[in-house]
């Protein structure tokens, strides 16, 4: 391989003329754009501790009324990517949102897609296009692009959830925007996870062969996911990941187009070494204590902590506790797959 020419190899007046004409020579920048073998990554493998976040979030509750915030959120920003860019990984936005009793986070709709993963509290709800979904700890709730959504709190004490959005991608595409609207007219009936899509493998017969709603199921109750993981664990060898993906029950495809969501169970003392992937990810601890080694960086995690995993990273995850541990994973594999470059690298 021959060495590429540097910018300084070019005469200064030639470089200045190029700049004046908004032209850039590729060859001095080619290797930075296309490194050999593995992408260059600025994402720092790291953990955000909930014990650090929670007090700051509660202070935000005292300092900023909901009317002044619309959404009261502290964003988990990866310092390797620049805090102001609000990226946990290059494609994944993560925030922790607080809502207090009686508050409403007003109705709006936007081009980025979001999900909520409930961390603590009782009495919270999200309404999506009139469907009211209770927010119980560990529930996953989808608010896909283009669907009106608002949050409320009818209980006591703080309610906190994790927001995951494809905002970095949509923003980079100069396609991120929102509209505000009047409060929704909320239907007085249980959400689809309790009615039309009660059980996986069973979907409403009516309209089966007609194009359907792109997002039939928007709430995945944790009680169901946790039980499914425990049952899967009974037929999974130790060291093999016990992992379930949240999918569209009509198509079996990832439930959202850009980001993918899954849940992992680690048995007491178990270590898993998930296959190395081209996608980036965020791991959020639902229950348990453990350690992760991400590209050689040793990270300890406890309940409600959140870990950033760069693209192409070598990952080991260990449950150091005496009870099962459960993790919620967000990754950008669905987008990478659609763009045609998703890869797995088996050892
Ligand atoms: C949003 O709509 C919510 O609806 C939370 O709760 C966080 C961050 C960026 C853009 C939109 C919400 C958000 C957001």
Coordinates of N, CA and C in Angstrom, one line a residue, residues 195-336:
X195 N -55.3 -6.6 25.2 CA -56.5 -6.8 24.4 C -56.2 -7.5 23.1
X196 N -56.0 -6.7 22.0 CA -55.9 -7.2 20.7 C -54.6 -8.0 20.5
X197 N -53.5 -7.6 21.2 CA -52.2 -8.3 21.0 C -51.8 -8.9 22.3
X198 N -52.7 -9.6 23.0 CA -52.5 -10.1 24.3 C -51.4 -11.1 24.4
X199 N -51.2 -12.0 23.3 CA -50.3 -13.1 23.4 C -49.5 -13.1 22.1
X200 N -48.2 -13.3 22.1 CA -47.4 -13.5 20.9 C -47.8 -14.7 20.1
X201 N -47.8 -14.5 18.8 CA -48.3 -15.6 17.9 C -49.7 -15.5 17.6
X202 N -50.5 -14.7 18.3 CA -51.9 -14.5 18.0 C -52.2 -13.1 17.6
X203 N -52.7 -12.9 16.5 CA -53.1 -11.5 16.0 C -54.5 -11.5 15.6
X204 N -55.1 -10.3 15.6 CA -56.5 -10.3 15.2 C -56.7 -10.8 13.8
X205 N -57.8 -11.6 13.6 CA -58.1 -12.2 12.3 C -58.6 -11.1 11.3
X206 N -59.4 -10.2 11.9 CA -60.0 -9.2 11.0 C -58.9 -8.4 10.3
X207 N -59.0 -8.3 9.0 CA -58.0 -7.5 8.3 C -56.6 -8.1 8.2
X208 N -56.5 -9.4 8.4 CA -55.2 -10.1 8.5 C -54.5 -9.9 7.2
X209 N -55.2 -9.9 6.0 CA -54.5 -9.9 4.7 C -54.5 -8.5 4.2
X210 N -54.9 -7.5 5.0 CA -54.9 -6.1 4.6 C -53.7 -5.5 5.2
X211 N -53.2 -4.4 4.6 CA -52.1 -3.7 5.2 C -52.5 -3.2 6.6
X212 N -51.7 -3.4 7.6 CA -52.1 -3.0 8.9 C -51.3 -1.8 9.4
X213 N -51.7 -1.3 10.5 CA -51.0 -0.4 11.4 C -49.5 -0.8 11.5
X214 N -48.6 0.2 11.2 CA -47.2 -0.2 11.3 C -46.7 -0.5 12.7
X215 N -47.5 0.0 13.7 CA -47.0 -0.2 15.1 C -48.2 -0.7 15.9
X216 N -48.6 -2.0 15.7 CA -49.8 -2.5 16.4 C -49.7 -2.6 17.9
X217 N -48.4 -2.9 18.3 CA -48.2 -3.1 19.8 C -47.3 -2.0 20.3
X218 N -47.7 -1.2 21.2 CA -46.9 -0.1 21.6 C -46.5 -0.1 23.1
X219 N -47.0 -1.2 23.8 CA -46.6 -1.4 25.2 C -46.2 -2.8 25.4
X220 N -45.0 -3.1 25.9 CA -44.5 -4.4 26.2 C -44.4 -4.5 27.8
X221 N -45.4 -5.1 28.5 CA -45.3 -5.1 29.9 C -44.1 -5.9 30.4
X222 N -43.4 -5.4 31.4 CA -42.2 -6.1 31.9 C -42.6 -7.4 32.6
X223 N -43.7 -7.5 33.2 CA -44.1 -8.8 33.8 C -44.0 -9.9 32.8
X224 N -44.5 -9.7 31.6 CA -44.5 -10.7 30.5 C -43.1 -10.9 30.0
X225 N -42.3 -9.9 29.8 CA -41.0 -10.0 29.2 C -40.1 -10.8 30.2
X226 N -40.2 -10.5 31.5 CA -39.4 -11.1 32.5 C -39.7 -12.6 32.6
X227 N -41.0 -12.9 32.6 CA -41.4 -14.3 32.6 C -40.9 -15.1 31.4
X228 N -40.9 -14.4 30.2 CA -40.5 -15.1 29.0 C -39.0 -15.3 29.1
X229 N -38.2 -14.4 29.6 CA -36.8 -14.6 29.8 C -36.5 -15.8 30.7
X230 N -37.2 -15.8 31.8 CA -36.9 -16.9 32.8 C -37.2 -18.3 32.1
X231 N -38.3 -18.3 31.3 CA -38.6 -19.6 30.6 C -37.6 -19.9 29.6
X232 N -37.1 -18.9 28.8 CA -36.0 -19.1 27.8 C -34.8 -19.6 28.5
X233 N -34.5 -19.1 29.7 CA -33.2 -19.5 30.4 C -33.2 -21.0 30.7
X234 N -34.4 -21.6 30.9 CA -34.4 -23.0 31.2 C -34.0 -23.9 30.1
X235 N -33.9 -23.4 28.9 CA -33.5 -24.2 27.7 C -32.2 -23.6 27.1
X236 N -31.5 -22.7 27.8 CA -30.4 -22.0 27.2 C -29.2 -22.4 28.1
X237 N -28.1 -22.9 27.4 CA -26.9 -23.3 28.1 C -26.3 -22.1 28.8
X238 N -25.7 -22.3 29.9 CA -24.9 -21.2 30.7 C -23.9 -20.7 29.7
X239 N -23.8 -19.3 29.7 CA -22.8 -18.7 28.9 C -23.4 -18.3 27.5
X240 N -24.5 -18.9 27.1 CA -25.2 -18.5 25.9 C -26.2 -17.3 26.3
X241 N -26.2 -16.2 25.6 CA -27.1 -15.1 26.0 C -28.6 -15.5 26.0
X242 N -29.2 -15.3 27.1 CA -30.7 -15.4 27.2 C -31.2 -14.0 26.8
X243 N -31.7 -13.9 25.6 CA -32.0 -12.5 25.1 C -33.2 -12.6 24.2
X244 N -34.2 -11.7 24.4 CA -35.4 -11.6 23.6 C -35.5 -10.3 22.9
X245 N -35.9 -10.2 21.7 CA -36.0 -9.0 20.9 C -37.5 -8.5 21.0
X246 N -37.7 -7.2 21.1 CA -39.0 -6.7 21.1 C -39.3 -6.5 19.6
X247 N -40.3 -7.2 19.1 CA -40.7 -7.1 17.6 C -42.1 -6.7 17.4
X248 N -42.4 -6.3 16.2 CA -43.7 -6.1 15.7 C -44.4 -7.4 15.6
X249 N -45.5 -7.7 16.4 CA -46.1 -9.0 16.4 C -46.8 -9.4 15.1
X250 N -47.0 -8.4 14.2 CA -47.6 -8.7 12.9 C -46.5 -9.2 11.9
X251 N -45.3 -8.7 12.0 CA -44.3 -8.9 10.9 C -43.1 -9.7 11.5
X252 N -42.9 -9.7 12.8 CA -41.7 -10.3 13.4 C -40.5 -9.5 13.2
X253 N -40.6 -8.3 12.6 CA -39.4 -7.4 12.4 C -39.2 -6.5 13.7
X254 N -38.1 -5.9 13.8 CA -37.8 -5.0 14.9 C -39.0 -4.1 15.0
X255 N -39.3 -3.7 16.3 CA -40.6 -3.0 16.5 C -40.5 -1.5 16.0
X256 N -39.2 -1.0 15.8 CA -39.0 0.3 15.3 C -38.0 0.3 14.2
X257 N -38.0 1.2 13.3 CA -37.2 1.1 12.1 C -35.7 1.3 12.2
X258 N -35.3 2.2 13.1 CA -33.9 2.6 13.2 C -33.2 1.9 14.4
X259 N -33.8 2.0 15.6 CA -33.2 1.4 16.8 C -33.9 0.1 17.1
X260 N -33.1 -0.9 17.6 CA -33.6 -2.2 18.0 C -33.6 -2.3 19.5
X261 N -34.5 -3.1 20.1 CA -34.7 -3.2 21.5 C -34.7 -4.7 21.9
X262 N -34.1 -5.0 23.0 CA -34.1 -6.4 23.4 C -33.9 -6.4 24.9
X263 N -34.1 -7.6 25.5 CA -33.9 -7.7 27.0 C -33.0 -9.0 27.2
X264 N -32.1 -8.9 28.1 CA -31.1 -9.9 28.4 C -31.3 -10.4 29.9
X265 N -31.2 -11.7 30.1 CA -31.1 -12.2 31.5 C -29.8 -12.9 31.7
X266 N -29.1 -12.6 32.8 CA -27.9 -13.2 33.2 C -28.1 -14.0 34.5
X267 N -27.8 -15.2 34.5 CA -28.0 -16.0 35.7 C -27.0 -15.7 36.7
X268 N -27.2 -16.0 38.0 CA -26.2 -15.6 39.0 C -24.8 -16.1 38.7
X269 N -23.8 -15.3 38.7 CA -22.5 -15.7 38.4 C -22.1 -15.9 36.9
X270 N -23.1 -15.7 36.1 CA -22.9 -16.0 34.6 C -22.2 -14.9 33.9
X271 N -21.3 -15.3 33.0 CA -20.6 -14.3 32.1 C -21.0 -14.6 30.7
X272 N -21.4 -13.6 29.9 CA -21.6 -13.8 28.5 C -20.7 -12.9 27.7
X273 N -20.3 -13.5 26.5 CA -19.5 -12.7 25.6 C -20.3 -12.6 24.3
X274 N -21.2 -11.6 24.2 CA -22.0 -11.5 23.0 C -21.2 -11.4 21.8
X275 N -21.6 -11.9 20.6 CA -20.9 -11.8 19.4 C -20.6 -10.3 19.1
X276 N -19.4 -10.0 18.6 CA -19.0 -8.7 18.3 C -19.8 -8.2 17.1
X277 N -20.4 -7.0 17.2 CA -21.3 -6.5 16.1 C -20.8 -5.1 15.6
X278 N -21.2 -4.8 14.4 CA -20.9 -3.5 13.8 C -21.8 -2.4 14.4
X279 N -22.8 -2.8 15.1 CA -23.7 -1.8 15.7 C -23.2 -1.2 17.0
X280 N -23.7 0.0 17.4 CA -23.4 0.5 18.7 C -24.7 0.2 19.6
X281 N -24.5 0.3 20.9 CA -25.5 -0.1 21.8 C -25.5 0.6 23.1
X282 N -26.6 0.6 23.8 CA -26.7 1.1 25.2 C -27.3 0.0 26.0
X283 N -26.7 -0.3 27.1 CA -27.3 -1.4 28.0 C -27.8 -0.7 29.3
X284 N -29.0 -0.9 29.6 CA -29.6 -0.3 30.9 C -30.0 -1.5 31.8
X285 N -29.5 -1.3 33.1 CA -29.7 -2.4 34.1 C -31.1 -2.3 34.7
X286 N -31.9 -3.3 34.5 CA -33.2 -3.4 35.0 C -33.1 -3.9 36.5
X287 N -32.4 -5.0 36.6 CA -32.2 -5.6 38.0 C -30.8 -6.2 38.0
X288 N -30.2 -6.2 39.2 CA -29.0 -6.9 39.4 C -27.7 -6.0 39.5
X289 N -26.6 -6.7 39.7 CA -25.3 -6.1 39.9 C -24.3 -6.9 39.0
X290 N -23.4 -6.2 38.5 CA -22.4 -6.9 37.7 C -21.3 -6.0 37.1
X291 N -20.5 -6.6 36.2 CA -19.4 -5.9 35.6 C -19.6 -6.1 34.1
X292 N -19.0 -5.1 33.3 CA -18.9 -5.3 31.9 C -17.5 -4.9 31.5
X293 N -16.9 -5.6 30.6 CA -15.6 -5.2 30.0 C -16.0 -4.8 28.5
X294 N -15.8 -3.5 28.2 CA -16.1 -3.0 26.9 C -14.8 -2.5 26.2
X295 N -14.3 -3.1 25.2 CA -13.1 -2.8 24.6 C -12.0 -2.5 25.7
X296 N -11.9 -3.5 26.6 CA -10.9 -3.4 27.6 C -11.2 -2.5 28.8
X297 N -12.2 -1.7 28.7 CA -12.6 -0.8 29.8 C -13.5 -1.6 30.8
X298 N -13.1 -1.6 32.1 CA -13.8 -2.3 33.1 C -14.9 -1.4 33.7
X299 N -16.1 -1.8 33.7 CA -17.2 -1.0 34.2 C -18.0 -1.8 35.2
X300 N -18.4 -1.3 36.3 CA -19.3 -2.0 37.2 C -20.6 -1.3 37.1
X301 N -21.7 -2.2 37.2 CA -23.0 -1.7 37.1 C -23.9 -2.2 38.2
X302 N -24.9 -1.4 38.5 CA -25.9 -1.8 39.5 C -27.3 -1.3 38.9
X303 N -28.3 -1.6 39.7 CA -29.7 -1.4 39.2 C -29.9 0.1 38.7
X304 N -30.5 0.2 37.5 CA -30.8 1.5 36.9 C -29.6 2.2 36.3
X305 N -28.4 1.6 36.3 CA -27.3 2.2 35.6 C -27.4 2.0 34.1
X306 N -26.6 2.8 33.4 CA -26.7 2.7 31.9 C -25.3 2.7 31.3
X307 N -25.0 1.8 30.4 CA -23.7 1.6 29.8 C -23.7 1.9 28.3
X308 N -22.7 2.6 27.8 CA -22.5 2.9 26.4 C -21.5 1.9 25.8
X309 N -21.9 1.3 24.6 CA -21.1 0.4 23.9 C -20.9 0.9 22.5
X310 N -19.6 1.2 22.1 CA -19.3 1.7 20.8 C -19.5 0.6 19.7
X311 N -19.6 1.0 18.5 CA -19.6 0.1 17.3 C -18.4 -0.8 17.4
X312 N -18.6 -2.1 16.9 CA -17.4 -3.0 16.8 C -16.8 -3.4 18.1
X313 N -17.4 -3.1 19.2 CA -16.7 -3.3 20.5 C -16.7 -4.8 20.9
X314 N -15.6 -5.1 21.6 CA -15.5 -6.5 22.2 C -16.2 -6.3 23.6
X315 N -17.2 -7.1 23.9 CA -17.9 -7.0 25.1 C -18.0 -8.3 25.9
X316 N -17.8 -8.2 27.2 CA -18.1 -9.3 28.1 C -19.0 -8.7 29.2
X317 N -20.0 -9.4 29.6 CA -20.9 -9.0 30.7 C -21.0 -10.1 31.7
X318 N -20.8 -9.7 33.0 CA -20.9 -10.7 34.1 C -21.9 -10.2 35.2
X319 N -22.7 -11.2 35.6 CA -23.6 -11.0 36.7 C -22.8 -11.4 38.0
X320 N -22.4 -10.4 38.8 CA -21.7 -10.8 40.0 C -22.6 -11.0 41.2
X321 N -23.9 -10.9 41.0 CA -24.8 -11.0 42.1 C -25.3 -12.4 42.4
X322 N -26.1 -12.6 43.4 CA -26.7 -13.9 43.7 C -28.1 -14.1 43.2
X323 N -28.6 -13.1 42.5 CA -29.9 -13.2 41.8 C -29.7 -13.0 40.3
X324 N -30.7 -13.4 39.5 CA -30.6 -13.1 38.1 C -30.5 -11.6 37.9
X325 N -29.8 -11.2 36.8 CA -29.7 -9.8 36.4 C -30.5 -9.7 35.1
X326 N -31.1 -8.5 34.9 CA -31.8 -8.2 33.7 C -31.3 -6.9 33.1
X327 N -31.1 -6.9 31.8 CA -30.6 -5.7 31.1 C -31.6 -5.4 29.9
X328 N -31.7 -4.1 29.7 CA -32.5 -3.6 28.5 C -31.4 -3.1 27.5
X329 N -31.5 -3.6 26.3 CA -30.5 -3.2 25.3 C -31.2 -2.4 24.2
X330 N -30.5 -1.3 23.8 CA -30.9 -0.5 22.7 C -29.7 -0.6 21.7
X331 N -30.0 -0.8 20.4 CA -28.9 -0.8 19.5 C -29.4 -0.3 18.1
X332 N -28.4 0.0 17.3 CA -28.8 0.6 15.9 C -28.7 -0.5 14.8
X333 N -28.7 -1.7 15.2 CA -28.6 -2.8 14.2 C -29.7 -2.7 13.1
X334 N -31.0 -2.4 13.5 CA -32.0 -2.3 12.4 C -31.6 -1.3 11.3
X335 N -31.1 -0.1 11.7 CA -30.7 0.8 10.7 C -29.5 0.3 9.9
X336 N -28.5 -0.2 10.6 CA -27.3 -0.7 9.9 C -27.8 -1.8 8.9

